[in-house]
């Protein structure tokens, strides 16, 4: 079983942020010395980093779920929670990060290249930070946010300058072993090579890498054999070398037919457009520079077969080399031809530096609120959905079991302008409002009463805020108190008369007497003491 994996689906999640702390500092002779709750720590992130010590994605095939460390909760005495440690996942050089839909997120090439796959959650603020001139000692703190969670696809595209393509047992691995220090597995049966083999070749002053692509047969581009899984490793190569087996004695095969089959499969293969070059286009495989290596010319019939097909290949415009991995005949000439193509490709890249799009700074418009309010219908009832980065984050940070925290959220939303936007959208008191998506927070909207002229009542042309109000005297307060007391006594007498008349029973009377009926003499004493 081959221990080489070049495509995996990885489930990554950043660490959750720690919750803020609610604490009050206590000192000698100062039992309430002010808030001292610390902030929660941020959660760790998941980072993909290229490492030369990693050559396969096998570890992530066996363990596809990776989670970074959570942040610690805040503590009293202004102590912040510990920061979650970043989880670094080593990947091979040439790893492409994609979404499940095929969108390219990152192309990790070069030692140390990084990509943040999942951000850690932000820690919540403690009540020490939330204190203000109006809120001296907050009795709440903000909750930590959850880390990002996503599924990504890792695909390994081999970093090689030259790709050796051809039928199984054509001698590709033998050529890699003969031209470099690589020692791949070699045998005389098809599909010996189950993984791409890399080798480093030195030709004059040029050093380059070659790779053999296993499993190319007819129908490889459609998934037959192993070619569909490994054709992606050809996408980074500057040129292709067709290795044709001249020692084949099969009646239904010859080098020209093998070349035609491989060319058709290369033409059918669709290069990943997300992996395009600096000009924004990806060169198809069949349009890249190509060489022909007629292999196994050391065999009795190999030389005759090579001399027979060489004129036809040269007539098609190919550069043809007669080689032998066993006797090493022609390998030097083939190596220098490869180096010439590689050096030309490198010079072209240096002569045409990549186009870097200038950074465009787009400041937020003065009339941009940072959120949207959309009217929807649910069960024939109006529903108003609020979407925006700030409102949705604030809702996640709110502890809805704490009334003071809910009030703080309401104040933040009001300052942001959410209530004004709901008024403009036609929302009324009691309408359903959702902040967020399908899993957002749902509540019945109760607008905050502000001292605006639109909610004031009075004669036309007057403003109650400008009316002359006199402070009531003690006698007026006593008179108002006696009036309220007499009204309550009359209400009790009326209820008692109804009870005696049989209108009310004892159980209904107990249920009917609410806060006013239960107030009784205790409420009178409290009012009297207040005066």
Short mmCIF file of C-alpha atoms in Angstrom, two decimals:
data_model
loop_
_atom_site.label_atom_id
_atom_site.label_comp_id
_atom_site.label_asym_id
_atom_site.label_seq_id
_atom_site.Cartn_x
_atom_site.Cartn_y
_atom_site.Cartn_z
CA UNK A 1 0.00 0.00 0.00
CA UNK A 2 1.55 3.31 -1.05
CA UNK A 3 2.00 5.84 1.75
CA UNK A 4 1.63 8.82 -0.54
CA UNK A 5 -1.41 11.10 -0.35
CA UNK A 6 -1.63 14.23 -2.48
CA UNK A 7 -5.25 15.30 -1.87
CA UNK A 8 -7.14 15.52 1.41
CA UNK A 9 -10.15 17.31 2.85
CA UNK A 10 -9.14 19.03 6.09
CA UNK A 11 -11.59 20.22 8.74
CA UNK A 12 -9.97 23.08 10.66
CA UNK A 13 -11.34 25.24 13.47
CA UNK A 14 -9.75 28.09 15.37
CA UNK A 15 -9.78 28.25 19.14
CA UNK A 16 -12.65 29.96 20.93
CA UNK A 17 -12.02 33.23 22.70
CA UNK A 18 -12.23 33.26 26.50
CA UNK A 19 -15.06 35.05 28.28
CA UNK A 20 -14.49 38.31 30.09
CA UNK A 21 -14.60 38.33 33.89
CA UNK A 22 -17.04 40.13 36.19
CA UNK A 23 -15.25 41.03 39.40
CA UNK A 24 -15.24 43.82 41.99
CA UNK A 25 -12.01 44.75 43.75
CA UNK A 26 -12.15 44.43 47.53
CA UNK A 27 -9.65 46.12 49.82
CA UNK A 28 -9.44 46.83 53.50
CA UNK A 29 -11.99 49.49 54.41
CA UNK A 30 -13.06 49.39 50.72
CA UNK A 31 -15.38 46.44 50.13
CA UNK A 32 -16.40 47.93 46.75
CA UNK A 33 -13.25 49.44 45.25
CA UNK A 34 -14.33 49.28 41.63
CA UNK A 35 -14.42 46.67 38.86
CA UNK A 36 -11.27 44.62 38.23
CA UNK A 37 -12.42 41.86 35.85
CA UNK A 38 -9.84 40.99 33.19
CA UNK A 39 -10.31 40.30 29.49
CA UNK A 40 -10.55 36.82 28.03
CA UNK A 41 -7.69 35.51 25.90
CA UNK A 42 -7.92 35.20 22.13
CA UNK A 43 -8.23 31.72 20.64
CA UNK A 44 -5.39 30.25 18.63
CA UNK A 45 -5.41 30.18 14.83
CA UNK A 46 -4.73 27.27 12.47
CA UNK A 47 -1.82 28.07 10.13
CA UNK A 48 -0.56 26.04 7.16
CA UNK A 49 3.22 26.38 6.71
CA UNK A 50 5.48 24.89 4.04
CA UNK A 51 8.14 22.60 5.49
CA UNK A 52 10.90 20.80 3.60
CA UNK A 53 10.60 17.91 6.06
CA UNK A 54 7.07 17.12 4.85
CA UNK A 55 6.60 15.41 1.49
CA UNK A 56 3.07 14.00 1.69
CA UNK A 57 -0.35 14.80 3.14
CA UNK A 58 -0.65 11.37 4.75
CA UNK A 59 -0.94 12.71 8.32
CA UNK A 60 -3.99 14.77 7.43
CA UNK A 61 -5.54 11.82 5.61
CA UNK A 62 -5.54 9.83 8.86
CA UNK A 63 -6.37 12.81 11.14
CA UNK A 64 -8.45 15.29 9.13
CA UNK A 65 -9.88 17.22 12.10
CA UNK A 66 -7.58 19.89 13.56
CA UNK A 67 -8.53 22.38 16.29
CA UNK A 68 -6.43 25.17 17.77
CA UNK A 69 -6.22 25.91 21.50
CA UNK A 70 -8.98 27.93 23.14
CA UNK A 71 -8.30 31.18 24.94
CA UNK A 72 -8.56 31.28 28.71
CA UNK A 73 -11.25 33.23 30.59
CA UNK A 74 -10.41 36.52 32.29
CA UNK A 75 -9.87 36.67 36.05
CA UNK A 76 -10.15 39.16 38.85
CA UNK A 77 -7.45 41.66 39.81
CA UNK A 78 -7.18 42.75 36.15
CA UNK A 79 -5.70 39.39 35.09
CA UNK A 80 -6.31 38.54 31.45
CA UNK A 81 -6.86 34.98 30.24
CA UNK A 82 -4.04 33.17 28.48
CA UNK A 83 -3.79 33.42 24.69
CA UNK A 84 -4.58 30.26 22.74
CA UNK A 85 -1.51 28.77 21.06
CA UNK A 86 -1.39 28.89 17.27
CA UNK A 87 -1.61 25.45 15.64
CA UNK A 88 0.98 25.20 12.83
CA UNK A 89 0.36 22.42 10.30
CA UNK A 90 3.38 21.60 8.09
CA UNK A 91 2.56 20.95 4.43
CA UNK A 92 4.75 19.98 1.45
CA UNK A 93 6.14 22.57 -0.91
CA UNK A 94 3.64 23.11 -3.74
CA UNK A 95 0.45 22.61 -1.75
CA UNK A 96 -2.62 24.38 -3.13
CA UNK A 97 -5.40 25.30 -0.70
CA UNK A 98 -8.94 25.28 -2.11
CA UNK A 99 -12.53 25.37 -0.98
CA UNK A 100 -14.84 22.44 -1.59
CA UNK A 101 -16.19 24.34 -4.63
CA UNK A 102 -12.73 24.53 -6.19
CA UNK A 103 -11.89 28.17 -5.41
CA UNK A 104 -8.14 28.61 -4.89
CA UNK A 105 -7.41 30.21 -1.53
CA UNK A 106 -3.61 29.99 -1.47
CA UNK A 107 -0.70 28.52 -3.43
CA UNK A 108 2.02 27.65 -0.93
CA UNK A 109 5.38 27.60 -2.71
CA UNK A 110 8.71 28.10 -0.97
CA UNK A 111 10.03 27.22 2.46
CA UNK A 112 8.13 29.03 5.20
CA UNK A 113 5.14 30.14 3.09
CA UNK A 114 2.08 30.42 5.32
CA UNK A 115 -1.69 30.63 5.08
CA UNK A 116 -4.09 31.19 7.97
CA UNK A 117 -6.73 28.51 7.43
CA UNK A 118 -8.91 29.38 10.45
CA UNK A 119 -8.78 32.49 12.62
CA UNK A 120 -9.09 32.20 16.37
CA UNK A 121 -12.01 33.80 18.19
CA UNK A 122 -11.68 37.16 19.92
CA UNK A 123 -11.68 37.19 23.70
CA UNK A 124 -14.44 38.99 25.58
CA UNK A 125 -13.89 42.22 27.52
CA UNK A 126 -14.01 42.22 31.30
CA UNK A 127 -16.09 44.63 33.33
CA UNK A 128 -13.00 46.72 34.15
CA UNK A 129 -12.74 47.78 30.51
CA UNK A 130 -16.49 48.32 30.18
CA UNK A 131 -16.58 50.81 33.06
CA UNK A 132 -17.35 54.41 32.11
CA UNK A 133 -18.40 57.66 33.72
CA UNK A 134 -22.05 56.62 33.55
CA UNK A 135 -21.46 52.94 34.29
CA UNK A 136 -19.11 52.94 37.26
CA UNK A 137 -19.32 49.23 38.13
CA UNK A 138 -20.71 47.07 35.29
CA UNK A 139 -22.24 43.85 36.49
CA UNK A 140 -21.57 42.07 33.21
CA UNK A 141 -18.79 41.20 30.77
CA UNK A 142 -18.64 40.30 27.11
CA UNK A 143 -18.50 36.71 25.95
CA UNK A 144 -15.67 35.34 23.83
CA UNK A 145 -16.31 34.64 20.15
CA UNK A 146 -16.06 31.23 18.58
CA UNK A 147 -13.18 30.55 16.21
CA UNK A 148 -13.63 30.13 12.47
CA UNK A 149 -14.58 26.66 11.34
CA UNK A 150 -14.29 25.55 7.73
CA UNK A 151 -13.51 22.67 5.39
CA UNK A 152 -10.60 23.11 3.01
CA UNK A 153 -9.08 20.92 0.32
CA UNK A 154 -5.31 20.44 0.16
CA UNK A 155 -3.87 19.40 -3.19
CA UNK A 156 -0.19 18.71 -3.71
CA UNK A 157 1.21 19.81 -7.07
CA UNK A 158 4.78 18.59 -7.44
CA UNK A 159 7.46 21.26 -7.76
CA UNK A 160 9.37 20.09 -10.83
CA UNK A 161 10.78 21.76 -13.94
CA UNK A 162 10.49 18.77 -16.30
CA UNK A 163 7.81 16.06 -16.29
CA UNK A 164 8.41 12.61 -17.78
CA UNK A 165 5.17 11.22 -19.22
CA UNK A 166 4.48 7.97 -20.95
CA UNK A 167 2.92 4.53 -20.74
CA UNK A 168 3.54 2.33 -17.67
CA UNK A 169 6.89 0.46 -17.84
CA UNK A 170 8.20 2.88 -20.46
CA UNK A 171 11.28 3.46 -18.30
CA UNK A 172 10.47 6.84 -16.70
CA UNK A 173 11.60 5.84 -13.21
CA UNK A 174 14.73 4.28 -14.67
CA UNK A 175 15.60 7.55 -16.39
CA UNK A 176 15.09 9.47 -13.11
CA UNK A 177 17.40 7.02 -11.33
CA UNK A 178 20.02 7.19 -14.11
CA UNK A 179 20.06 11.01 -14.38
CA UNK A 180 19.87 11.87 -10.67
CA UNK A 181 20.58 10.48 -7.22
CA UNK A 182 16.95 9.43 -6.71
CA UNK A 183 16.31 5.72 -6.23
CA UNK A 184 12.67 4.98 -7.06
CA UNK A 185 11.18 1.51 -7.12
CA UNK A 186 11.78 -0.14 -10.50
CA UNK A 187 10.27 -3.39 -11.80
CA UNK A 188 9.23 -4.92 -15.11
CA UNK A 189 5.46 -4.87 -14.57
CA UNK A 190 2.89 -2.08 -15.19
CA UNK A 191 1.99 0.43 -12.48
CA UNK A 192 5.23 -0.15 -10.59
CA UNK A 193 5.33 3.55 -9.80
CA UNK A 194 2.45 4.61 -7.56
CA UNK A 195 3.78 8.02 -6.54
CA UNK A 196 5.53 10.82 -8.48
CA UNK A 197 9.31 10.47 -8.12
CA UNK A 198 11.52 13.55 -8.03
CA UNK A 199 15.16 13.82 -9.01
CA UNK A 200 17.65 16.69 -9.22
CA UNK A 201 19.72 16.92 -12.43
CA UNK A 202 22.84 19.01 -12.98
CA UNK A 203 23.53 19.92 -16.63
CA UNK A 204 26.38 22.41 -16.90
CA UNK A 205 25.54 25.43 -14.76
CA UNK A 206 21.83 24.66 -14.68
CA UNK A 207 20.30 22.59 -11.91
CA UNK A 208 16.69 21.50 -12.27
CA UNK A 209 14.26 18.86 -11.06
CA UNK A 210 12.54 16.12 -13.06
CA UNK A 211 9.51 14.05 -12.07
CA UNK A 212 7.93 10.97 -13.56
CA UNK A 213 4.14 10.91 -13.69
CA UNK A 214 2.77 7.39 -13.17
CA UNK A 215 -0.23 5.68 -14.68
CA UNK A 216 -0.84 7.47 -18.00
CA UNK A 217 -2.90 5.19 -20.21
CA UNK A 218 -5.80 5.71 -22.57
CA UNK A 219 -8.67 7.29 -20.63
CA UNK A 220 -6.41 8.68 -17.89
CA UNK A 221 -7.96 12.16 -18.12
CA UNK A 222 -11.36 10.59 -17.36
CA UNK A 223 -10.14 8.68 -14.31
CA UNK A 224 -8.93 5.43 -15.81
CA UNK A 225 -5.78 4.02 -14.27
CA UNK A 226 -3.80 6.42 -12.07
CA UNK A 227 -3.32 9.28 -14.51
CA UNK A 228 -6.27 11.40 -13.40
CA UNK A 229 -4.92 11.51 -9.86
CA UNK A 230 -1.38 12.46 -10.89
CA UNK A 231 -1.82 14.70 -13.93
CA UNK A 232 -2.09 17.65 -11.55
CA UNK A 233 1.60 17.18 -10.76
CA UNK A 234 2.44 18.19 -14.35
CA UNK A 235 0.83 21.63 -14.06
CA UNK A 236 3.90 23.34 -12.57
CA UNK A 237 6.37 21.90 -15.11
CA UNK A 238 7.92 24.09 -17.79
CA UNK A 239 8.25 21.26 -20.33
CA UNK A 240 7.26 17.65 -20.96
CA UNK A 241 9.44 14.73 -22.05
CA UNK A 242 7.59 11.87 -23.76
CA UNK A 243 9.32 8.63 -22.85
CA UNK A 244 8.51 6.09 -25.58
CA UNK A 245 9.26 2.40 -25.12
CA UNK A 246 11.13 1.15 -28.20
CA UNK A 247 11.66 -2.31 -26.73
CA UNK A 248 7.98 -3.25 -26.75
CA UNK A 249 7.26 -6.41 -28.70
CA UNK A 250 3.48 -6.25 -28.39
CA UNK A 251 1.66 -6.44 -31.72
CA UNK A 252 -0.97 -3.82 -30.80
CA UNK A 253 1.50 -1.20 -29.54
CA UNK A 254 4.23 0.92 -31.08
CA UNK A 255 5.90 4.23 -30.03
CA UNK A 256 3.84 6.36 -32.43
CA UNK A 257 0.52 4.97 -31.19
CA UNK A 258 1.65 5.43 -27.57
CA UNK A 259 2.54 9.05 -28.29
CA UNK A 260 -0.85 9.69 -29.89
CA UNK A 261 -2.68 8.29 -26.86
CA UNK A 262 -0.67 10.38 -24.40
CA UNK A 263 -1.15 13.53 -26.50
CA UNK A 264 -4.93 13.02 -26.53
CA UNK A 265 -5.01 12.60 -22.76
CA UNK A 266 -2.94 15.75 -22.23
CA UNK A 267 -5.25 17.66 -24.54
CA UNK A 268 -8.35 16.49 -22.65
CA UNK A 269 -6.93 17.38 -19.26
CA UNK A 270 -8.20 20.77 -18.07
CA UNK A 271 -5.55 22.81 -16.30
CA UNK A 272 -6.71 24.46 -13.09
CA UNK A 273 -7.43 28.08 -14.08
CA UNK A 274 -7.13 29.12 -10.46
CA UNK A 275 -3.51 28.05 -10.81
CA UNK A 276 -2.84 30.52 -13.66
CA UNK A 277 0.38 32.44 -14.02
CA UNK A 278 1.12 36.13 -13.60
CA UNK A 279 -0.66 36.99 -16.87
CA UNK A 280 -3.85 35.37 -15.62
CA UNK A 281 -3.81 32.43 -18.07
CA UNK A 282 -2.72 28.83 -17.63
CA UNK A 283 -0.87 27.21 -20.54
CA UNK A 284 -2.50 23.89 -21.53
CA UNK A 285 -0.29 20.83 -21.14
CA UNK A 286 -0.25 19.98 -24.84
CA UNK A 287 0.98 23.51 -25.73
CA UNK A 288 4.09 23.43 -23.55
CA UNK A 289 7.59 22.63 -24.90
CA UNK A 290 7.95 18.88 -25.52
CA UNK A 291 10.86 16.52 -26.13
CA UNK A 292 10.89 12.89 -27.24
CA UNK A 293 13.05 10.29 -25.51
CA UNK A 294 13.18 6.95 -27.39
CA UNK A 295 14.09 4.67 -24.52
CA UNK A 296 15.56 1.14 -24.36
CA UNK A 297 17.69 1.48 -27.48
CA UNK A 298 20.18 -0.94 -25.86
CA UNK A 299 17.81 -3.85 -26.53
CA UNK A 300 18.27 -5.87 -29.75
CA UNK A 301 15.12 -4.52 -31.37
CA UNK A 302 15.18 -1.13 -29.60
CA UNK A 303 17.69 0.51 -31.94
CA UNK A 304 15.84 -0.67 -35.05
CA UNK A 305 12.51 0.59 -33.68
CA UNK A 306 14.06 3.98 -32.83
CA UNK A 307 15.53 4.41 -36.30
CA UNK A 308 12.16 3.49 -37.80
CA UNK A 309 10.04 6.08 -35.91
CA UNK A 310 12.57 8.89 -35.57
CA UNK A 311 12.05 10.41 -39.09
CA UNK A 312 8.30 10.63 -38.53
CA UNK A 313 8.72 12.31 -35.12
CA UNK A 314 11.22 14.85 -36.48
CA UNK A 315 8.86 15.58 -39.37
CA UNK A 316 6.24 16.54 -36.75
CA UNK A 317 8.68 19.06 -35.27
CA UNK A 318 9.86 17.18 -32.15
CA UNK A 319 13.42 17.09 -30.88
CA UNK A 320 14.19 13.38 -30.59
CA UNK A 321 16.82 11.70 -28.38
CA UNK A 322 17.73 8.02 -28.41
CA UNK A 323 18.52 7.06 -24.81
CA UNK A 324 19.06 4.06 -22.61
CA UNK A 325 18.72 4.10 -18.83
CA UNK A 326 20.79 0.92 -18.62
CA UNK A 327 23.81 1.92 -20.74
CA UNK A 328 23.27 5.67 -20.12
CA UNK A 329 23.52 6.33 -23.83
CA UNK A 330 22.17 9.74 -24.88
CA UNK A 331 21.38 10.87 -21.33
CA UNK A 332 23.91 13.72 -21.43
CA UNK A 333 22.42 15.21 -24.60
CA UNK A 334 18.91 14.84 -23.20
CA UNK A 335 19.95 16.53 -19.94
CA UNK A 336 21.40 19.56 -21.74
CA UNK A 337 18.27 19.88 -23.88
CA UNK A 338 16.13 19.89 -20.73
CA UNK A 339 18.42 22.49 -19.12
CA UNK A 340 18.08 24.74 -22.18
CA UNK A 341 14.30 24.77 -21.91
CA UNK A 342 14.35 25.30 -18.13
CA UNK A 343 16.81 28.18 -18.36
CA UNK A 344 14.70 29.82 -21.06
CA UNK A 345 11.60 29.59 -18.88
CA UNK A 346 13.46 31.08 -15.93
CA UNK A 347 14.81 33.94 -18.03
CA UNK A 348 11.31 34.70 -19.28
CA UNK A 349 10.03 34.97 -15.73
CA UNK A 350 12.86 37.30 -14.72
CA UNK A 351 12.42 39.45 -17.84
CA UNK A 352 8.69 39.83 -17.20
CA UNK A 353 8.23 40.46 -13.49
CA UNK A 354 4.79 39.59 -12.14
CA UNK A 355 2.21 42.29 -12.38
CA UNK A 356 1.22 43.43 -8.94
CA UNK A 357 -2.09 45.21 -8.74
CA UNK A 358 -1.75 48.53 -6.89
CA UNK A 359 -3.37 48.64 -3.50
CA UNK A 360 -6.66 50.50 -3.62
CA UNK A 361 -7.76 52.10 -0.38
CA UNK A 362 -11.51 52.53 -0.26
CA UNK A 363 -12.53 54.50 2.83
CA UNK A 364 -16.00 53.93 4.12
CA UNK A 365 -18.56 56.33 2.74
CA UNK A 366 -19.87 58.94 5.14
CA UNK A 367 -23.43 57.67 4.68
CA UNK A 368 -22.54 53.99 5.05
CA UNK A 369 -24.05 52.59 8.21
CA UNK A 370 -22.14 49.32 8.30
CA UNK A 371 -25.34 47.25 8.43
CA UNK A 372 -28.50 46.62 6.45
CA UNK A 373 -32.15 46.21 7.43
CA UNK A 374 -34.31 44.09 5.12
CA UNK A 375 -38.04 43.48 5.44
CA UNK A 376 -39.16 39.87 4.99
CA UNK A 377 -42.34 37.88 5.46
CA UNK A 378 -42.74 34.88 7.76
CA UNK A 379 -46.13 33.23 8.33
CA UNK A 380 -47.80 36.29 6.79
CA UNK A 381 -46.20 38.46 9.46
CA UNK A 382 -43.52 41.11 8.85
CA UNK A 383 -39.97 40.23 9.85
CA UNK A 384 -37.02 42.63 9.79
CA UNK A 385 -33.54 41.13 9.37
CA UNK A 386 -30.48 43.11 10.46
CA UNK A 387 -27.19 42.05 8.86
CA UNK A 388 -23.81 43.58 9.54
CA UNK A 389 -20.42 42.71 10.98
CA UNK A 390 -20.81 44.82 14.12
CA UNK A 391 -24.40 43.96 15.11
CA UNK A 392 -23.84 40.24 14.59
CA UNK A 393 -20.58 40.29 16.57
CA UNK A 394 -22.16 42.26 19.41
CA UNK A 395 -25.03 39.79 19.66
CA UNK A 396 -22.58 36.88 19.96
CA UNK A 397 -20.74 38.72 22.73
CA UNK A 398 -23.88 39.34 24.81
CA UNK A 399 -24.88 37.23 27.79
CA UNK A 400 -28.68 37.18 27.44
CA UNK A 401 -29.06 35.82 30.97
CA UNK A 402 -27.87 39.20 32.28
CA UNK A 403 -30.34 42.09 31.96
CA UNK A 404 -27.60 44.68 32.26
CA UNK A 405 -25.73 43.08 29.38
CA UNK A 406 -28.89 43.19 27.28
CA UNK A 407 -29.28 46.89 28.09
CA UNK A 408 -25.68 47.49 27.05
CA UNK A 409 -26.39 45.75 23.74
CA UNK A 410 -29.47 47.91 23.22
CA UNK A 411 -27.42 51.06 23.83
CA UNK A 412 -24.78 49.95 21.32
CA UNK A 413 -27.36 49.17 18.65
CA UNK A 414 -29.08 52.52 19.23
CA UNK A 415 -25.81 54.44 18.88
CA UNK A 416 -25.07 52.53 15.68
CA UNK A 417 -28.41 53.65 14.23
CA UNK A 418 -30.22 50.31 14.10
CA UNK A 419 -33.40 51.69 15.66
CA UNK A 420 -33.56 54.60 13.22
CA UNK A 421 -33.12 52.18 10.33
CA UNK A 422 -35.92 49.98 11.68
CA UNK A 423 -38.21 53.02 11.90
CA UNK A 424 -37.42 53.92 8.29
CA UNK A 425 -38.06 50.34 7.19
CA UNK A 426 -41.56 50.50 8.67
CA UNK A 427 -41.03 48.46 11.82
CA UNK A 428 -43.50 48.91 14.66
CA UNK A 429 -43.39 47.98 18.32
CA UNK A 430 -43.91 44.24 18.70
CA UNK A 431 -42.63 43.31 15.24
CA UNK A 432 -40.16 40.43 14.93
CA UNK A 433 -36.53 41.46 14.41
CA UNK A 434 -33.69 39.05 13.61
CA UNK A 435 -30.03 40.02 13.94
CA UNK A 436 -27.94 37.65 11.83
CA UNK A 437 -28.68 34.85 9.38
CA UNK A 438 -30.88 31.81 9.77
CA UNK A 439 -29.31 31.08 13.16
CA UNK A 440 -29.54 34.71 14.31
CA UNK A 441 -31.12 36.05 17.49
CA UNK A 442 -34.88 36.62 17.25
CA UNK A 443 -36.74 39.06 19.49
CA UNK A 444 -39.83 41.26 19.59
CA UNK A 445 -38.80 44.83 18.99
CA UNK A 446 -39.55 47.41 21.65
CA UNK A 447 -38.18 50.80 20.56
CA UNK A 448 -36.31 52.83 23.12
CA UNK A 449 -38.22 55.98 24.18
CA UNK A 450 -36.13 59.01 23.33
CA UNK A 451 -36.85 62.67 24.09
CA UNK A 452 -37.66 63.45 20.51
CA UNK A 453 -40.40 65.84 19.43
CA UNK A 454 -42.07 63.06 17.41
CA UNK A 455 -43.11 61.18 20.60
CA UNK A 456 -44.29 64.21 22.57
CA UNK A 457 -48.02 64.95 22.84
CA UNK A 458 -49.62 68.32 23.42
CA UNK A 459 -51.57 71.12 21.77
CA UNK A 460 -50.55 71.94 18.22
CA UNK A 461 -47.79 74.49 18.11
CA UNK A 462 -46.56 73.73 21.62
CA UNK A 463 -43.59 71.75 22.94
CA UNK A 464 -43.96 70.06 26.31
CA UNK A 465 -40.22 70.26 26.83
CA UNK A 466 -40.51 74.06 26.94
CA UNK A 467 -43.49 74.18 29.30
CA UNK A 468 -43.13 75.94 32.67
CA UNK A 469 -43.19 73.27 35.31
CA UNK A 470 -43.27 74.30 38.98
CA UNK A 471 -41.90 72.07 41.66
CA UNK A 472 -44.80 70.79 43.82
CA UNK A 473 -44.87 71.92 47.45
CA UNK A 474 -45.08 69.57 50.44
CA UNK A 475 -48.78 70.32 50.82
CA UNK A 476 -49.41 69.45 47.17
CA UNK A 477 -47.51 66.19 47.60
CA UNK A 478 -49.59 65.37 50.70
CA UNK A 479 -52.78 66.13 48.81
CA UNK A 480 -51.77 63.89 45.89
CA UNK A 481 -50.93 61.15 48.37
CA UNK A 482 -54.30 61.39 50.09
CA UNK A 483 -56.06 61.27 46.71
CA UNK A 484 -54.20 58.08 45.72
CA UNK A 485 -54.92 56.58 49.15
CA UNK A 486 -58.63 57.34 48.88
CA UNK A 487 -58.72 55.86 45.35
CA UNK A 488 -57.16 52.64 46.56
CA UNK A 489 -59.56 52.43 49.52
CA UNK A 490 -62.52 52.96 47.20
CA UNK A 491 -61.24 50.24 44.89
CA UNK A 492 -60.92 47.82 47.82
CA UNK A 493 -64.42 48.64 49.04
CA UNK A 494 -65.80 48.08 45.57
CA UNK A 495 -64.09 44.70 45.29
CA UNK A 496 -65.35 43.70 48.74
CA UNK A 497 -68.92 44.66 47.82
CA UNK A 498 -68.71 42.63 44.65
CA UNK A 499 -67.39 39.67 46.61
CA UNK A 500 -70.26 39.80 49.08
CA UNK A 501 -72.70 40.06 46.22
CA UNK A 502 -71.33 36.77 44.87
CA UNK A 503 -69.65 38.23 41.80
CA UNK A 504 -66.16 37.21 42.99
CA UNK A 505 -65.05 34.07 44.81
CA UNK A 506 -62.10 33.84 47.15
CA UNK A 507 -59.89 32.15 44.53
CA UNK A 508 -60.74 34.67 41.81
CA UNK A 509 -60.30 37.50 44.28
CA UNK A 510 -56.82 36.30 45.16
CA UNK A 511 -55.97 36.00 41.48
CA UNK A 512 -57.45 39.39 40.62
CA UNK A 513 -55.58 41.29 43.28
CA UNK A 514 -52.32 42.11 41.60
CA UNK A 515 -49.52 44.36 42.70
CA UNK A 516 -51.98 47.11 43.66
CA UNK A 517 -54.14 44.89 45.81
CA UNK A 518 -51.13 43.32 47.45
CA UNK A 519 -49.64 46.71 48.24
CA UNK A 520 -52.11 47.46 51.01
CA UNK A 521 -50.96 49.06 54.20
CA UNK A 522 -47.28 48.43 53.49
CA UNK A 523 -47.41 50.67 50.45
CA UNK A 524 -49.16 53.40 52.53
CA UNK A 525 -46.48 53.27 55.19
CA UNK A 526 -43.75 53.48 52.56
CA UNK A 527 -45.37 56.53 50.97
CA UNK A 528 -45.81 58.16 54.31
CA UNK A 529 -42.21 57.60 55.26
CA UNK A 530 -41.08 59.02 51.91
CA UNK A 531 -42.92 62.22 52.63
#
